[in-house]
Coordinates of C-alpha atoms in Angstrom, one line a residue:
X19 CA 1.8 16.8 -26.5
X20 CA 4.9 17.4 -24.4
X21 CA 8.3 17.2 -25.8
X22 CA 10.4 14.1 -25.1
X23 CA 12.5 16.1 -22.5
X24 CA 9.4 16.6 -20.2
X25 CA 8.4 12.8 -20.4
X26 CA 8.8 10.0 -17.9
X27 CA 11.1 7.3 -19.2
X28 CA 9.8 3.9 -19.9
X29 CA 12.0 1.2 -18.1
X30 CA 9.8 -0.9 -16.0
X31 CA 9.2 -4.6 -17.0
X32 CA 6.6 -7.0 -15.7
X33 CA 9.0 -8.3 -13.1
X34 CA 9.5 -4.7 -11.7
X35 CA 5.9 -3.7 -11.6
X36 CA 4.7 -7.1 -10.0
X37 CA 7.3 -6.8 -7.1
X38 CA 6.7 -3.1 -6.7
X39 CA 3.2 -3.8 -5.8
X40 CA 4.2 -6.6 -3.5
X41 CA 6.7 -4.3 -2.0
X42 CA 3.9 -1.7 -1.3
X43 CA 1.6 -4.3 0.1
X44 CA 3.7 -6.7 2.1
X45 CA 5.2 -4.7 5.0
X46 CA 4.2 -3.5 8.4
X47 CA 0.6 -4.5 7.8
X48 CA 1.7 -8.1 7.6
X49 CA 4.7 -8.3 10.0
X50 CA 3.2 -6.5 12.8
X51 CA -0.6 -5.4 12.0
X52 CA -1.7 -9.0 11.6
X53 CA -1.4 -9.7 15.3
X54 CA -3.9 -6.8 16.2
X55 CA -6.3 -8.1 13.5
X56 CA -6.2 -11.6 15.0
X57 CA -6.8 -10.3 18.5
X58 CA -10.0 -8.7 17.1
X59 CA -11.5 -11.5 15.0
X60 CA -9.8 -14.7 16.1
X61 CA -9.2 -17.4 13.4
X62 CA -12.1 -15.8 11.4
X63 CA -9.7 -13.0 10.5
X64 CA -8.9 -15.4 7.5
X65 CA -12.4 -14.5 6.2
X66 CA -11.6 -10.8 6.4
X67 CA -8.4 -11.2 4.4
X68 CA -10.2 -13.3 1.8
X69 CA -13.1 -10.7 1.5
X70 CA -10.7 -7.8 1.6
X71 CA -8.5 -9.5 -0.9
X72 CA -11.5 -10.1 -3.3
X73 CA -12.5 -6.6 -3.0
X74 CA -8.9 -5.2 -3.8
X75 CA -8.8 -7.5 -6.8
X76 CA -11.9 -5.9 -8.1
X77 CA -10.3 -2.4 -7.6
X78 CA -7.1 -3.6 -9.4
X79 CA -9.2 -4.8 -12.4
X80 CA -11.0 -1.7 -12.6
X81 CA -7.8 0.2 -12.6
X82 CA -6.3 -2.2 -15.0
X83 CA -9.0 -1.8 -17.6
X84 CA -8.7 2.0 -17.4
X85 CA -4.7 1.9 -17.4
X86 CA -4.6 -0.3 -20.4
X87 CA -7.3 1.7 -22.3
X88 CA -5.6 5.0 -21.5
X89 CA -2.1 4.7 -19.8
X90 CA -1.4 8.1 -18.1
X91 CA 1.0 9.3 -15.3
X92 CA -0.6 9.8 -11.9
X93 CA -3.3 7.5 -13.3
X94 CA -6.3 7.3 -11.0
X95 CA -6.3 11.1 -10.1
X96 CA -6.6 11.8 -13.8
X97 CA -9.1 9.2 -14.4
X98 CA -11.1 10.8 -11.5
X99 CA -10.6 14.1 -13.0
X100 CA -11.8 13.1 -16.6
X101 CA -14.7 11.0 -15.6
X102 CA -16.0 12.5 -12.2
X103 CA -14.7 16.0 -12.4
X104 CA -11.7 18.0 -11.5
X105 CA -12.5 18.3 -7.8
X106 CA -12.7 14.4 -7.5
X107 CA -9.4 14.1 -9.3
X108 CA -7.9 16.8 -7.0
X109 CA -9.0 15.1 -3.8
X110 CA -8.0 11.6 -5.0
X111 CA -4.6 12.6 -5.9
X112 CA -3.8 14.5 -2.8
X113 CA -5.4 11.8 -0.5
X114 CA -3.2 9.3 -2.2
X115 CA -0.2 11.4 -1.4
X116 CA -1.4 11.8 2.2
X117 CA -1.8 7.9 2.2
X118 CA 1.8 7.4 1.0
X119 CA 3.2 9.9 3.4
X120 CA 1.5 8.4 6.5
X121 CA 2.6 5.0 5.6
X122 CA 6.2 6.4 5.0
X123 CA 6.1 8.2 8.3
X124 CA 5.3 4.9 10.1
X125 CA 8.0 2.9 8.2
X126 CA 10.9 5.4 8.5
X127 CA 10.3 5.5 12.3
X128 CA 10.0 1.7 12.4
X129 CA 13.3 1.5 10.6
X130 CA 15.0 3.6 13.3
X131 CA 13.5 1.3 16.0
X132 CA 14.7 -1.8 14.1
X133 CA 18.2 -0.6 14.1
X134 CA 18.2 0.0 17.8
X135 CA 18.5 -3.8 18.2
X136 CA 22.1 -3.9 16.7
X137 CA 23.1 -0.4 17.7
X138 CA 21.3 0.6 21.0
X139 CA 23.5 3.5 21.7
X140 CA 23.0 5.3 18.4
X141 CA 20.4 7.9 18.4
X142 CA 17.2 6.8 16.4
X143 CA 17.0 10.0 14.4
X144 CA 20.5 9.4 12.6
X145 CA 19.2 6.1 11.2
X146 CA 16.0 7.7 10.1
X147 CA 17.9 10.7 8.4
X148 CA 20.2 8.2 6.7
X149 CA 17.4 6.2 5.3
X150 CA 15.5 9.1 4.0
X151 CA 18.5 10.4 2.2
X152 CA 19.3 6.9 0.9
X153 CA 15.9 6.3 -0.4
X154 CA 15.7 9.9 -1.7
X155 CA 18.9 9.3 -3.8
X156 CA 17.6 6.1 -5.0
X157 CA 14.5 7.6 -6.3
X158 CA 16.4 10.2 -8.3
X159 CA 18.1 7.4 -10.4
X160 CA 16.8 6.0 -13.7
X161 CA 13.5 4.3 -13.2
X162 CA 15.2 1.0 -14.2
X163 CA 17.6 1.1 -11.4
X164 CA 14.7 2.0 -9.0
X165 CA 12.7 -1.0 -10.3
X166 CA 15.7 -3.3 -10.0
X167 CA 16.3 -2.3 -6.4
X168 CA 12.6 -2.9 -5.4
X169 CA 12.6 -6.2 -7.0
X170 CA 15.5 -7.6 -4.9
X171 CA 14.2 -6.0 -1.7
X172 CA 10.8 -7.6 -2.4
X173 CA 12.5 -10.9 -3.1
X174 CA 14.0 -10.9 0.4
X175 CA 10.6 -10.4 1.9
X176 CA 8.8 -12.9 -0.1
X177 CA 11.6 -15.5 0.4
X178 CA 11.3 -14.9 4.2
X179 CA 7.5 -15.4 4.2
X180 CA 7.8 -18.6 2.1
X181 CA 10.5 -19.9 4.6
X182 CA 7.9 -19.2 7.4
X183 CA 5.2 -21.1 5.5
X184 CA 7.6 -24.0 5.0
X185 CA 8.7 -24.1 8.7
X186 CA 5.1 -23.8 9.8
X187 CA 4.2 -26.7 7.8
X188 CA 7.1 -28.8 9.1
X189 CA 6.2 -28.0 12.6
X190 CA 2.5 -28.9 12.0
X191 CA 3.2 -32.2 10.1
X192 CA 6.2 -33.5 11.7
X193 CA 6.3 -31.9 15.2
X194 CA 9.7 -30.6 14.0
X195 CA 11.4 -28.5 16.7
X196 CA 8.3 -28.7 18.8
X197 CA 8.8 -27.3 22.2
X198 CA 5.4 -25.8 23.0
X199 CA 3.0 -27.0 25.8
X200 CA -0.1 -26.9 23.6
X201 CA -1.1 -29.0 20.7
X202 CA -0.5 -27.9 17.1
X203 CA -2.6 -28.6 14.1
X204 CA -5.6 -27.2 12.2
X205 CA -8.0 -27.8 15.1
X206 CA -6.4 -24.6 16.8
X207 CA -8.6 -22.7 14.4
X208 CA -11.7 -23.6 16.3
X209 CA -10.5 -25.3 19.7
X210 CA -10.2 -21.9 21.6
X211 CA -13.7 -20.3 21.8
X212 CA -14.6 -21.3 18.1
X213 CA -13.7 -20.1 14.8
X214 CA -15.4 -16.7 15.3
X215 CA -14.9 -16.2 19.0
X216 CA -15.7 -12.6 18.9
X217 CA -18.7 -13.0 16.7
X218 CA -19.3 -11.2 13.5
X219 CA -18.4 -7.8 15.1
X220 CA -14.9 -9.0 15.6
X221 CA -14.5 -9.8 12.0
X222 CA -16.0 -6.4 10.9
X223 CA -13.7 -4.6 13.4
X224 CA -10.6 -6.2 11.9
X225 CA -11.3 -4.7 8.4
X226 CA -9.6 -1.4 9.4
X227 CA -6.4 -3.2 9.8
X228 CA -7.0 -5.7 7.0
X229 CA -7.4 -3.1 4.4
X230 CA -4.5 -1.0 5.6
X231 CA -2.5 -4.3 5.0
X232 CA -3.4 -4.3 1.4
X233 CA -2.9 -0.6 0.8
X234 CA -0.2 0.5 -1.8
X235 CA -1.1 -2.3 -4.3
X236 CA -2.5 0.5 -6.5
X237 CA 0.8 1.7 -7.3
X238 CA 0.6 -0.7 -10.3
X239 CA -1.7 1.9 -12.0
X240 CA 0.8 4.6 -11.5
X241 CA 3.5 2.5 -13.2
X242 CA 1.4 2.3 -16.5
X243 CA 3.1 5.4 -18.2
X244 CA 6.6 3.9 -17.3
X245 CA 5.9 0.4 -18.3
X246 CA 7.6 -0.9 -21.4
X247 CA 4.4 -2.4 -22.9
X248 CA 1.4 -1.5 -20.7
X249 CA -1.0 -3.6 -22.7
X250 CA 0.9 -6.7 -21.8
X251 CA 2.7 -5.8 -18.5
X252 CA -0.2 -4.2 -16.6
X253 CA -2.8 -7.1 -17.0
X254 CA 0.0 -9.7 -16.2
X255 CA 1.0 -7.9 -13.0
X256 CA -2.4 -7.2 -11.8
X257 CA -3.7 -10.9 -12.4
X258 CA -0.6 -12.3 -10.4
X259 CA -0.2 -10.0 -7.5
X260 CA -3.7 -10.1 -5.6
X261 CA -3.7 -14.0 -5.6
X262 CA 0.0 -14.0 -4.3
X263 CA -1.0 -11.5 -1.6
X264 CA -3.9 -13.6 -0.6
X265 CA -1.7 -16.6 -0.3
X266 CA 0.9 -14.7 1.6
X267 CA -1.5 -13.4 4.1
X268 CA -4.2 -16.2 4.2
X269 CA -1.8 -19.2 4.2
X270 CA 0.8 -17.7 6.5
X271 CA -1.8 -16.7 9.1
X272 CA -3.6 -20.0 8.8
X273 CA -0.4 -21.8 9.6
X274 CA 0.5 -19.4 12.4
X275 CA -2.9 -19.8 14.1
X276 CA -2.6 -23.8 13.6
X277 CA 0.9 -23.8 15.4
X278 CA -0.3 -21.3 18.2
X279 CA -3.7 -20.7 19.7
X280 CA -5.0 -17.4 18.3
X281 CA -5.2 -15.8 21.7
X282 CA -1.4 -16.4 22.4
X283 CA -0.3 -14.5 19.2
X284 CA 1.3 -11.2 19.4
X285 CA 1.6 -11.2 23.2
X286 CA 5.4 -11.8 22.9
X287 CA 6.5 -9.3 20.1
X288 CA 5.9 -10.1 16.5
X289 CA 3.8 -13.1 15.6
X290 CA 6.6 -14.2 13.3
X291 CA 9.4 -14.3 15.8
X292 CA 7.2 -17.1 17.5
X293 CA 7.7 -19.5 14.6
X294 CA 11.5 -19.0 14.7
X295 CA 11.7 -19.2 18.4
X296 CA 9.7 -22.5 18.3
X297 CA 12.6 -24.0 16.2
X298 CA 15.0 -23.1 19.1
X299 CA 16.8 -20.6 16.8
X300 CA 18.4 -18.1 19.2
X301 CA 19.1 -15.6 16.5
X302 CA 15.4 -15.4 15.7
X303 CA 15.2 -11.7 16.5
X304 CA 18.3 -11.0 14.2
X305 CA 16.7 -13.0 11.4
X306 CA 13.5 -11.2 11.7
X307 CA 15.1 -7.7 12.0
X308 CA 16.8 -8.3 8.7
X309 CA 13.4 -9.1 7.1
X310 CA 11.5 -6.3 8.8
X311 CA 14.3 -3.8 7.8
X312 CA 14.1 -4.9 4.2
X313 CA 10.3 -4.8 4.3
X314 CA 10.5 -1.1 5.6
X315 CA 13.0 0.0 3.0
X316 CA 11.1 -1.6 0.2
X317 CA 7.7 -0.1 1.3
X318 CA 9.2 3.4 1.6
X319 CA 10.9 3.0 -1.7
X320 CA 7.6 2.1 -3.4
X321 CA 5.6 4.8 -1.6
X322 CA 8.0 7.7 -2.4
X323 CA 7.8 6.6 -6.1
X324 CA 4.1 6.3 -6.1
X325 CA 3.5 9.8 -4.4
X326 CA 6.1 11.4 -6.5
X327 CA 4.6 10.2 -9.7
X328 CA 1.2 11.1 -8.5
X329 CA 2.3 14.9 -8.0
X330 CA 3.9 14.8 -11.3
X331 CA 0.7 13.7 -13.1
X332 CA -1.3 16.3 -11.0
X333 CA 1.0 19.1 -12.1
X334 CA 0.3 18.2 -15.7
X335 CA -3.4 18.6 -14.9
X336 CA -2.6 21.9 -13.2
X337 CA -3.8 20.5 -9.8
X338 CA -0.3 20.8 -8.3
X339 CA 2.5 23.5 -8.7
X340 CA 4.1 23.7 -12.1
X341 CA 7.6 23.0 -10.7
X342 CA 6.4 19.4 -10.0
X343 CA 6.9 18.8 -13.7
X344 CA 10.7 19.3 -13.7
X345 CA 12.5 16.2 -14.7
X346 CA 16.1 15.1 -14.5
X347 CA 18.0 14.0 -17.5
X348 CA 17.1 10.3 -16.4
X349 CA 13.3 11.3 -16.8
X350 CA 12.7 11.5 -12.9
X351 CA 10.5 14.2 -11.5
X352 CA 13.0 15.4 -9.0
X353 CA 11.0 18.1 -7.2
X354 CA 8.3 15.9 -6.2
X355 CA 11.0 13.5 -4.6
X356 CA 12.5 16.5 -2.9
X357 CA 9.1 17.5 -1.4
X358 CA 8.6 13.9 -0.1
X359 CA 12.1 13.9 1.5
X360 CA 11.5 17.3 3.2
X361 CA 8.1 16.1 4.6
X362 CA 9.4 13.0 5.8
X363 CA 12.3 14.9 7.6
X364 CA 9.6 17.0 9.3
X365 CA 8.0 13.6 10.3
X366 CA 11.2 12.5 12.0
X367 CA 10.9 15.8 14.2
X368 CA 7.2 15.0 14.8
X369 CA 7.9 11.5 15.7
X370 CA 10.6 12.5 18.2
X371 CA 8.0 14.7 20.1
X372 CA 4.9 12.6 19.8
X373 CA 4.1 9.6 21.8
X374 CA 4.2 6.0 20.6
X375 CA 0.4 5.5 20.1
X376 CA 0.6 7.8 17.2
X377 CA 1.1 4.7 15.1
X378 CA -2.5 3.6 15.6
X379 CA -3.7 6.9 14.3
X380 CA -1.2 6.8 11.4
X381 CA -2.5 3.4 10.3
X382 CA -6.1 4.5 10.6
X383 CA -5.6 7.7 8.6
X384 CA -3.7 5.6 5.9
X385 CA -6.8 3.2 5.8
X386 CA -9.1 6.1 5.3
X387 CA -6.9 7.5 2.5
X388 CA -6.3 4.1 0.9
X389 CA -10.0 3.1 0.8
X390 CA -11.0 6.7 -0.5
X391 CA -8.6 6.1 -3.4
X392 CA -10.0 2.6 -4.2
X393 CA -13.6 4.0 -4.0
X394 CA -12.7 6.8 -6.6
X395 CA -11.1 4.2 -8.7
X396 CA -14.2 2.2 -8.8
X397 CA -16.5 5.3 -9.4
X398 CA -14.2 6.5 -12.2
X399 CA -14.4 3.1 -13.8
X400 CA -18.2 3.0 -13.8
X401 CA -18.4 6.7 -15.2
X402 CA -16.0 5.7 -17.9
X403 CA -18.1 2.6 -18.9
X404 CA -21.2 4.7 -18.9
X405 CA -19.6 7.1 -21.2
X406 CA -18.6 4.4 -23.7
X407 CA -20.8 2.9 -26.5
X408 CA -21.4 -0.8 -26.8
X409 CA -19.1 -1.1 -29.7
X410 CA -16.4 0.7 -27.8
X411 CA -16.7 -1.6 -24.7
X412 CA -16.2 -4.7 -27.0
X413 CA -12.9 -3.3 -28.0
X414 CA -11.5 -3.2 -24.3
X415 CA -8.4 -5.3 -24.0
X416 CA -8.6 -6.0 -20.2
X417 CA -12.4 -5.8 -19.2
X418 CA -13.5 -6.1 -15.7
X419 CA -15.2 -9.5 -14.8
X420 CA -18.8 -9.8 -13.7
X421 CA -19.8 -6.3 -14.8
X422 CA -21.7 -4.6 -13.4
X423 CA -22.6 -6.7 -10.3
X424 CA -19.1 -7.2 -8.9
X425 CA -18.0 -3.5 -9.2
X426 CA -21.3 -2.4 -7.6
X427 CA -20.9 -4.7 -4.5
X428 CA -17.2 -3.6 -4.0
X429 CA -18.1 0.1 -4.1
X430 CA -20.8 -0.7 -1.2
X431 CA -18.1 -2.5 0.7
X432 CA -15.6 0.4 0.3
X433 CA -18.2 2.8 1.7
X434 CA -18.9 0.5 4.6
X435 CA -15.2 0.3 5.5
X436 CA -15.0 4.1 5.7
X437 CA -18.1 4.4 8.0
X438 CA -16.6 1.5 10.0
X439 CA -13.7 3.7 11.0
X440 CA -16.1 6.0 12.9
X441 CA -17.9 3.1 14.6
X442 CA -15.0 1.9 16.7
X443 CA -13.4 4.2 19.2
X444 CA -9.7 3.4 18.4
X445 CA -10.2 4.4 14.8
X446 CA -12.7 7.2 15.1
X447 CA -10.1 10.0 15.2
X448 CA -8.8 8.6 11.9
X449 CA -12.3 9.4 10.2
X450 CA -12.1 12.9 11.7
X451 CA -8.7 13.5 10.5
X452 CA -9.6 12.2 6.9
X453 CA -12.9 14.1 6.8
X454 CA -10.9 17.2 8.0
X455 CA -8.4 16.6 5.1
X456 CA -11.2 16.4 2.6
X457 CA -12.8 19.6 3.9
X458 CA -9.3 21.5 3.7
X459 CA -8.6 20.0 0.2
X460 CA -12.0 21.0 -1.1
X461 CA -11.4 24.5 0.3
X462 CA -8.0 24.7 -1.3
X463 CA -9.6 23.7 -4.6
X464 CA -12.2 26.3 -4.8
X465 CA -9.9 29.1 -3.5
X466 CA -6.9 28.3 -5.8
X467 CA -7.0 25.4 -8.1
X468 CA -10.5 26.0 -9.8
X469 CA -9.2 29.5 -10.9
X470 CA -6.2 28.0 -12.5
X471 CA -8.1 25.5 -14.3
X472 CA -10.7 27.9 -15.5
X473 CA -7.9 30.2 -16.7
X474 CA -6.1 27.4 -18.7
X475 CA -9.4 26.3 -20.3
X476 CA -10.1 30.0 -21.2
X477 CA -6.7 30.3 -22.8
X478 CA -7.4 27.3 -24.9

């Protein structure tokens, strides 16, 4: 057992954890990605979000069962190591770090672009540098300060989405601010080519974007070791968050597609600007800019936290450099935060030279990494259950519902989403990049990490 100086501090309440997961999962995927998903599936995209949300909920319940039973830092990479073997843990941990980095790269660049609206003559890289330094400093504070900041950032996003839902309902029910040429109402969901205009293949194609949108919610598992009372806080957070995200995505998009024909959404910028513009609010762009900037900061904040804690947990398992275990007096792993900041600064340089369409690749690679992590969580959970006796299973405080059918169906679904990336041309490169990373990491494991692990077990 490590001494207290080398331990993460417990300072996150249910409120912090719940909103951290919302912070990670409500961001670019909802505010901008939803338009692309709608174009692929039409109104039937709602089915994709419901199915995706149900699958993510099963992942969260599997993670919750393990986190309550055995709370550890870097949770799911350690569970994969313990139940599936050290290679599985190594791949899962580093692919999660890759996922967080790719999402952060998209968000910091997006932040620089958002600031252009107000300060068109200031170079984009200055804003990006500023936000990387600010978020880095924030992540070095006591975990309670970090949790509080994330709570308030997420509140702004959630309030904005609720406002959009209310405004959308007012337009539908009362024709409030109605200035459009087309009819509004629920009939828009089937009036323009039917509910599933692009057929079942359109719904299937939308899953790559839909699953990217839910990515980041697994940060709840990482917070287990810093939660004040994991047995109470983790189940509460897990049970509340997926339902809320489903409401935010499904209800918001249902209202959006009832106000506008689905084939008009996203043609004039963000779909959410259209709701404000419909009310004749001239400052719609400014209002949305405040929301998307808050969303970006919140998502970057959550992702740096998650990746940093994952690298700390992996260092404890001897799957990352020893220096990653170094903590500040506040109990924060400062080396991992520093590594994340350095990589993000390199990302700023890359974004300066690479063309704009890099975002589709970034989102698709993030989807690959996200779904891989979710698949490993599910497989680790199955392996844990198989190692437990019937009496031990009865003592579980937060058991998965509908065992074993629901986890098995979810595993098949996750494998299908990964294969799906290779089926469509615009996401095929992401499957190659993802598979390349798995191959490189496997090579790194056998060349370096395996020797360290063998040596440490030999020493014991």
